[in-house]
Amino acid sequence: MRFDVITLFPELFAPHLEVGVTRRAYVDGKLQLQLWPLRDFAEGNYRRVDDRPFGGGPGMVMMAPPLERALDAVHAARVQAGEGTGAGHRAPLIHFSPTGRRLDQALVRELAAGPGAVLLCGRYEGIDQRFIDRHVDMEVSLGDFVLSGGELPALVLLDAVARLQPGVLQDAASHQQDSFEDGLLDCPHYSRPEQLPRADGGVDAVPQVLLSGHHGRIARWRRERSLELTARRRPDLIAAARAAGRLSREDERFLQALDIEPKP
Ligand code: 9D3
């Protein structure tokens, strides 16, 4: 699967290509990443990619013409590479923007199963709306906080997609246990030592059930810790799991006994 990234700061992507499971995905050829430095598609001695907003106001706007030239180059390269261009299998153009749809694991899964995408990283106040209206398929945000551009969001999406490529994660089962794969928050984890000394002379022990060897009881304990944490912190996820029929009668009995008022 191939991702093309249009950006003013291609050097921000180097670490992602060089470390950990994401590097593995590229080395093994499961993912291809081509960077398109927007400055290369600017014209004139000053290589301008931005200009002042019509109507006035602060900041600068990314101009449409360099973006259109960059996108033409991306499309030509994707065709050259024989990437799926047929109807229904064209890679979407995703623009990272604070006004976009919130990135979630459902979108990550959808992209991980498709032909890749063209990722457009904005800087300054934003992009000329005419380019967005002509070309952008989807606007994606990371959430309600202010970043300085779309590069970190693009890296976040690439990381989330890379780790879903078959064979990239060490342990295939760890997908299934991911928070959000089953719609609940993950349970707590413990490792050696069994007794962790505290500054006050006491010790913090590992929950006894995890040392018991009773796989059924361990699974039930983990399920209950997930349910309890989710009910306290993310009651919206409990409601969604219930609506999707992902809670057993045993789960419902446990939640009932917790006696947490259901907040929206
Ligand atoms: C001061 C400018 N802002 C007015 C409230 C608008 C604005 C424009 C451009 C704010 C941030 C940005 C740059 N951000 C992104 O390109 C971005 C982003 C983000 O800031 N937060 C969460 N997700 C994303 S995706 C792209």
Coordinates of N, CA, C and O in Angstrom, one line a residue, residues 80-194:
Q80 N 2.0 5.6 -12.9 CA 3.3 4.9 -13.4 C 3.6 3.7 -12.6 O 4.0 2.7 -13.1
A81 N 3.3 3.8 -11.3 CA 3.6 2.6 -10.4 C 2.5 1.5 -10.5 O 2.6 0.5 -9.8
G82 N 1.5 1.8 -11.3 CA 0.4 0.8 -11.5 C -0.5 0.7 -10.3 O -1.1 -0.4 -10.1
E83 N -0.6 1.8 -9.5 CA -1.5 1.8 -8.4 C -2.9 1.8 -8.9 O -3.2 2.4 -9.9
G84 N -3.8 1.1 -8.1 CA -5.2 1.1 -8.4 C -5.8 2.4 -8.7 O -5.8 3.3 -7.8
T85 N -6.2 2.7 -9.9 CA -6.8 4.0 -10.3 C -8.3 3.7 -10.7 O -9.0 4.7 -10.9
G86 N -8.7 2.4 -10.8 CA -10.0 2.0 -11.2 C -11.1 2.6 -10.2 O -10.8 2.8 -9.1
A87 N -12.3 2.7 -10.7 CA -13.4 3.3 -9.9 C -13.5 2.5 -8.6 O -13.4 1.2 -8.6
G88 N -13.7 3.2 -7.5 CA -13.9 2.5 -6.2 C -12.6 2.1 -5.6 O -12.6 1.7 -4.4
H89 N -11.5 2.2 -6.3 CA -10.2 1.8 -5.7 C -9.1 2.8 -5.9 O -8.0 2.6 -5.8
R90 N -9.6 4.1 -6.0 CA -8.7 5.2 -6.1 C -8.3 5.6 -4.7 O -9.1 5.7 -3.8
A91 N -7.0 6.0 -4.5 CA -6.6 6.4 -3.2 C -7.2 7.8 -2.9 O -7.2 8.7 -3.7
P92 N -7.8 7.9 -1.7 CA -8.4 9.2 -1.3 C -7.4 10.3 -1.0 O -6.3 10.0 -0.6
L93 N -7.7 11.5 -1.3 CA -6.9 12.7 -0.9 C -7.4 13.1 0.5 O -8.5 13.6 0.6
I94 N -6.5 13.0 1.5 CA -6.9 13.3 2.9 C -6.2 14.6 3.2 O -4.9 14.7 3.1
H95 N -6.9 15.6 3.6 CA -6.4 16.9 4.1 C -6.5 16.9 5.6 O -7.6 16.8 6.2
F96 N -5.3 17.1 6.3 CA -5.3 17.2 7.8 C -5.7 18.7 8.1 O -5.0 19.6 7.7
S97 N -6.8 18.8 8.9 CA -7.3 20.1 9.2 C -8.0 20.1 10.5 O -8.7 19.1 10.9
P98 N -7.9 21.2 11.3 CA -8.6 21.2 12.6 C -10.1 21.2 12.5 O -10.8 20.8 13.4
T99 N -10.6 21.4 11.3 CA -12.1 21.3 11.1 C -12.5 20.0 10.6 O -13.7 19.8 10.2
G100 N -11.6 19.0 10.5 CA -11.9 17.7 9.9 C -12.7 16.8 10.9 O -12.9 17.1 12.0
R101 N -13.0 15.6 10.3 CA -13.6 14.5 11.1 C -12.5 13.9 12.0 O -11.3 13.7 11.6
R102 N -12.8 13.6 13.2 CA -11.8 13.1 14.2 C -11.3 11.7 13.8 O -12.1 10.8 13.4
L103 N -10.0 11.5 13.7 CA -9.4 10.3 13.4 C -9.8 9.2 14.5 O -9.7 9.5 15.7
D104 N -10.2 8.1 14.1 CA -10.5 7.0 15.0 C -10.0 5.6 14.4 O -9.6 5.6 13.3
Q105 N -10.1 4.6 15.2 CA -9.6 3.3 14.8 C -10.4 2.7 13.6 O -9.9 1.9 12.8
A106 N -11.7 3.1 13.5 CA -12.5 2.6 12.4 C -11.9 3.2 11.1 O -11.8 2.5 10.1
L107 N -11.6 4.5 11.1 CA -11.0 5.1 9.8 C -9.6 4.5 9.6 O -9.2 4.2 8.4
V108 N -8.8 4.2 10.6 CA -7.5 3.6 10.5 C -7.6 2.2 9.8 O -6.9 1.9 8.9
R109 N -8.6 1.4 10.3 CA -8.8 0.1 9.8 C -9.2 0.2 8.3 O -8.8 -0.6 7.5
E110 N -10.1 1.1 8.0 CA -10.6 1.3 6.6 C -9.4 1.6 5.7 O -9.2 1.0 4.6
L111 N -8.5 2.5 6.1 CA -7.4 2.9 5.3 C -6.4 1.8 5.2 O -5.8 1.6 4.1
A112 N -6.2 1.0 6.3 CA -5.2 -0.1 6.3 C -5.7 -1.2 5.3 O -4.8 -2.0 4.8
A113 N -7.0 -1.2 5.0 CA -7.5 -2.3 4.1 C -7.6 -1.8 2.6 O -7.9 -2.5 1.7
G114 N -7.2 -0.5 2.4 CA -7.4 0.1 1.0 C -6.1 0.2 0.3 O -5.1 -0.4 0.7
P115 N -6.1 1.0 -0.8 CA -4.9 1.2 -1.6 C -3.9 2.3 -1.2 O -3.0 2.6 -1.9
G116 N -4.1 2.8 0.1 CA -3.3 3.9 0.6 C -4.0 5.2 0.4 O -5.3 5.2 0.3
A117 N -3.3 6.3 0.4 CA -3.9 7.6 0.4 C -2.9 8.7 0.0 O -1.7 8.4 0.1
V118 N -3.4 9.8 -0.5 CA -2.5 11.0 -0.6 C -2.8 11.9 0.6 O -4.0 12.2 0.8
L119 N -1.8 12.2 1.3 CA -1.9 13.0 2.5 C -1.4 14.4 2.3 O -0.3 14.6 1.9
L120 N -2.3 15.3 2.6 CA -1.9 16.8 2.4 C -1.8 17.4 3.7 O -2.8 17.5 4.5
C121 N -0.6 17.9 4.0 CA -0.3 18.6 5.3 C -0.4 20.1 5.1 O 0.5 20.6 4.4
G122 N -1.3 20.7 5.8 CA -1.4 22.2 5.7 C -0.4 22.8 6.7 O 0.0 22.2 7.7
R123 N -0.1 24.0 6.4 CA 0.6 24.9 7.3 C 0.0 26.3 7.3 O -1.0 26.5 6.5
Y124 N 0.4 27.2 8.0 CA -0.2 28.6 8.1 C -1.6 28.5 8.5 O -2.0 27.6 9.2
E125 N -2.5 29.5 8.1 CA -3.9 29.5 8.5 C -4.7 28.4 7.8 O -5.8 28.0 8.3
G126 N -4.2 27.9 6.7 CA -5.0 26.9 5.9 C -4.7 27.0 4.5 O -3.8 27.6 4.0
I127 N -5.5 26.2 3.7 CA -5.3 26.1 2.3 C -6.5 26.8 1.5 O -7.6 26.8 2.0
D128 N -6.1 27.4 0.4 CA -7.2 28.0 -0.5 C -8.4 27.0 -0.7 O -8.2 25.9 -1.1
Q129 N -9.6 27.5 -0.3 CA -10.7 26.6 -0.2 C -11.0 26.0 -1.6 O -11.6 24.9 -1.7
R130 N -10.6 26.7 -2.7 CA -10.9 26.2 -4.0 C -10.2 24.9 -4.3 O -10.7 24.0 -5.0
F131 N -9.0 24.7 -3.8 CA -8.2 23.5 -3.9 C -9.0 22.4 -3.1 O -9.1 21.3 -3.6
I132 N -9.4 22.7 -1.9 CA -10.1 21.7 -1.1 C -11.4 21.3 -1.8 O -11.6 20.1 -1.9
D133 N -12.2 22.2 -2.3 CA -13.4 21.9 -3.0 C -13.2 21.0 -4.2 O -14.0 20.1 -4.5
R134 N -12.1 21.3 -5.0 CA -11.9 20.5 -6.2 C -11.4 19.1 -5.9 O -11.7 18.2 -6.6
H135 N -10.5 19.0 -4.9 CA -9.7 17.7 -4.8 C -9.8 16.9 -3.6 O -9.5 15.7 -3.6
V136 N -10.2 17.5 -2.4 CA -10.0 16.8 -1.2 C -11.2 15.9 -1.0 O -12.4 16.3 -1.1
D137 N -11.0 14.6 -0.6 CA -12.0 13.6 -0.4 C -12.4 13.6 1.1 O -13.6 13.3 1.4
M138 N -11.5 13.9 2.0 CA -11.8 13.8 3.4 C -10.9 14.7 4.2 O -9.7 14.8 3.9
E139 N -11.5 15.4 5.2 CA -10.7 16.2 6.1 C -10.6 15.5 7.4 O -11.7 15.1 7.9
V140 N -9.4 15.4 8.0 CA -9.2 14.6 9.2 C -8.5 15.5 10.2 O -7.5 16.2 9.9
S141 N -9.0 15.5 11.5 CA -8.4 16.2 12.6 C -8.0 15.1 13.6 O -8.5 14.0 13.7
L142 N -7.0 15.5 14.5 CA -6.7 14.6 15.6 C -7.5 14.9 16.8 O -7.6 14.1 17.8
G143 N -8.1 16.1 16.9 CA -8.9 16.4 18.1 C -8.9 17.9 18.4 O -8.3 18.7 17.6
D144 N -9.5 18.3 19.5 CA -9.7 19.7 19.8 C -8.5 20.3 20.5 O -8.6 20.6 21.7
F145 N -7.4 20.4 19.8 CA -6.3 21.2 20.3 C -5.5 21.7 19.1 O -5.7 21.2 18.0
V146 N -4.7 22.8 19.3 CA -4.2 23.5 18.2 C -2.7 23.1 17.9 O -1.9 23.2 18.8
L147 N -2.4 22.5 16.7 CA -1.1 22.2 16.3 C -0.6 23.3 15.3 O -1.4 24.2 15.0
S148 N 0.6 23.2 14.8 CA 1.1 24.2 13.9 C 1.0 23.7 12.5 O 1.4 24.5 11.5
G149 N 0.6 22.5 12.2 CA 0.4 22.0 10.8 C 0.0 20.6 10.8 O -0.2 19.9 11.8
G150 N -0.1 20.0 9.6 CA -0.7 18.7 9.4 C 0.3 17.6 9.4 O 0.0 16.4 9.2
E151 N 1.6 17.9 9.6 CA 2.6 16.8 9.5 C 2.5 15.8 10.6 O 2.6 14.6 10.4
L152 N 2.4 16.3 11.8 CA 2.3 15.3 13.0 C 1.0 14.5 12.8 O 1.1 13.3 13.0
P153 N -0.1 15.1 12.5 CA -1.3 14.2 12.2 C -1.0 13.2 11.1 O -1.5 12.0 11.3
A154 N -0.3 13.5 10.1 CA 0.0 12.6 9.0 C 0.8 11.4 9.6 O 0.6 10.2 9.2
L155 N 1.8 11.8 10.4 CA 2.7 10.7 11.0 C 1.8 9.8 11.9 O 2.1 8.6 12.0
V156 N 0.9 10.4 12.6 CA 0.0 9.6 13.5 C -0.7 8.6 12.7 O -0.8 7.4 13.0
L157 N -1.3 9.1 11.6 CA -2.1 8.2 10.7 C -1.2 7.1 10.2 O -1.6 5.9 10.2
L158 N 0.0 7.4 9.7 CA 0.9 6.4 9.1 C 1.3 5.4 10.1 O 1.4 4.2 9.8
D159 N 1.6 5.9 11.4 CA 1.9 4.9 12.4 C 0.8 3.9 12.7 O 1.0 2.7 12.8
A160 N -0.4 4.5 12.8 CA -1.6 3.6 13.1 C -1.9 2.6 12.0 O -2.2 1.5 12.3
V161 N -1.7 3.0 10.8 CA -1.9 2.1 9.6 C -0.8 1.1 9.5 O -1.0 -0.1 9.3
A162 N 0.5 1.6 9.7 CA 1.7 0.7 9.6 C 1.6 -0.5 10.5 O 1.8 -1.7 10.1
R163 N 1.1 -0.3 11.8 CA 1.1 -1.4 12.7 C 0.0 -2.4 12.5 O 0.0 -3.5 13.1
L164 N -0.9 -2.0 11.6 CA -2.0 -3.0 11.2 C -1.6 -3.9 10.0 O -2.4 -4.8 9.6
Q165 N -0.5 -3.6 9.4 CA -0.1 -4.4 8.2 C 0.2 -5.8 8.7 O 0.9 -6.0 9.7
P166 N -0.3 -6.8 8.0 CA 0.0 -8.2 8.5 C 1.5 -8.5 8.7 O 2.2 -8.1 7.8
G167 N 1.8 -9.0 9.8 CA 3.2 -9.4 10.0 C 4.1 -8.3 10.6 O 5.2 -8.5 10.9
V168 N 3.5 -7.1 10.8 CA 4.3 -6.0 11.3 C 4.4 -6.1 12.8 O 5.5 -5.9 13.4
L169 N 3.3 -6.4 13.5 CA 3.4 -6.5 15.0 C 4.0 -7.9 15.3 O 3.7 -8.9 14.6
Q170 N 4.8 -7.9 16.3 CA 5.5 -9.1 16.8 C 4.5 -10.2 17.0 O 4.6 -11.3 16.5
D171 N 3.4 -9.8 17.7 CA 2.4 -10.8 18.2 C 1.1 -10.5 17.6 O 0.5 -9.4 17.9
A172 N 0.6 -11.3 16.7 CA -0.6 -11.0 16.0 C -1.8 -10.8 16.9 O -2.7 -10.0 16.7
A173 N -1.7 -11.5 18.1 CA -2.8 -11.4 19.0 C -2.9 -10.1 19.7 O -4.0 -9.7 20.2
S174 N -1.8 -9.3 19.7 CA -1.9 -8.0 20.4 C -2.8 -7.0 19.7 O -3.3 -6.1 20.3
H175 N -3.1 -7.2 18.4 CA -4.2 -6.5 17.7 C -5.5 -6.6 18.4 O -6.2 -5.6 18.7
Q176 N -5.9 -7.9 18.6 CA -7.2 -8.2 19.2 C -7.4 -7.6 20.5 O -8.5 -7.2 20.9
Q177 N -6.2 -7.5 21.3 CA -6.3 -7.0 22.7 C -6.2 -5.5 22.7 O -6.4 -4.9 23.8
D178 N -6.0 -4.8 21.6 CA -5.9 -3.4 21.6 C -7.1 -2.7 22.2 O -8.2 -3.2 21.9
S179 N -6.9 -1.7 22.9 CA -8.0 -0.8 23.2 C -8.6 -0.4 21.9 O -7.9 -0.2 20.9
F180 N -9.9 -0.3 21.9 CA -10.7 0.1 20.7 C -10.9 -1.0 19.7 O -11.8 -0.9 18.9
E181 N -10.0 -2.0 19.6 CA -10.3 -3.1 18.7 C -11.6 -3.8 19.2 O -12.4 -4.2 18.4
D182 N -11.7 -4.0 20.5 CA -13.0 -4.5 21.0 C -13.9 -3.5 21.6 O -14.9 -3.7 22.3
G183 N -13.5 -2.2 21.5 CA -14.3 -1.1 21.9 C -14.3 -0.8 23.4 O -15.0 0.1 23.8
L184 N -13.4 -1.5 24.2 CA -13.2 -1.1 25.6 C -11.8 -0.7 25.8 O -10.9 -1.0 25.1
L185 N -11.6 0.0 26.9 CA -10.2 0.4 27.3 C -9.5 -0.9 27.8 O -10.1 -1.8 28.3
D186 N -8.2 -0.9 27.6 CA -7.3 -2.0 28.0 C -7.3 -2.2 29.5 O -7.4 -1.2 30.3
C187 N -7.1 -3.4 30.0 CA -6.9 -3.7 31.4 C -5.4 -3.3 31.8 O -4.6 -3.1 31.0
P188 N -5.2 -3.2 33.2 CA -3.8 -2.9 33.6 C -2.9 -4.1 33.3 O -3.4 -5.2 33.3
H189 N -1.6 -3.8 33.2 CA -0.6 -4.9 33.0 C 0.5 -4.9 34.1 O 0.7 -3.8 34.6
Y190 N 1.0 -6.1 34.4 CA 2.0 -6.2 35.4 C 3.1 -7.1 34.9 O 2.8 -8.1 34.2
S191 N 4.4 -6.9 35.4 CA 5.5 -7.8 35.1 C 6.4 -7.9 36.3 O 6.0 -7.4 37.4
R192 N 7.5 -8.5 36.2 CA 8.4 -8.7 37.3 C 8.9 -7.4 37.8 O 9.1 -6.5 37.0
P193 N 9.2 -7.2 39.1 CA 9.1 -8.3 40.2 C 7.7 -8.4 40.7 O 6.9 -7.4 40.6
E194 N 7.4 -9.5 41.3 CA 6.1 -9.7 42.0 C 5.9 -8.7 43.1 O 4.7 -8.3 43.3

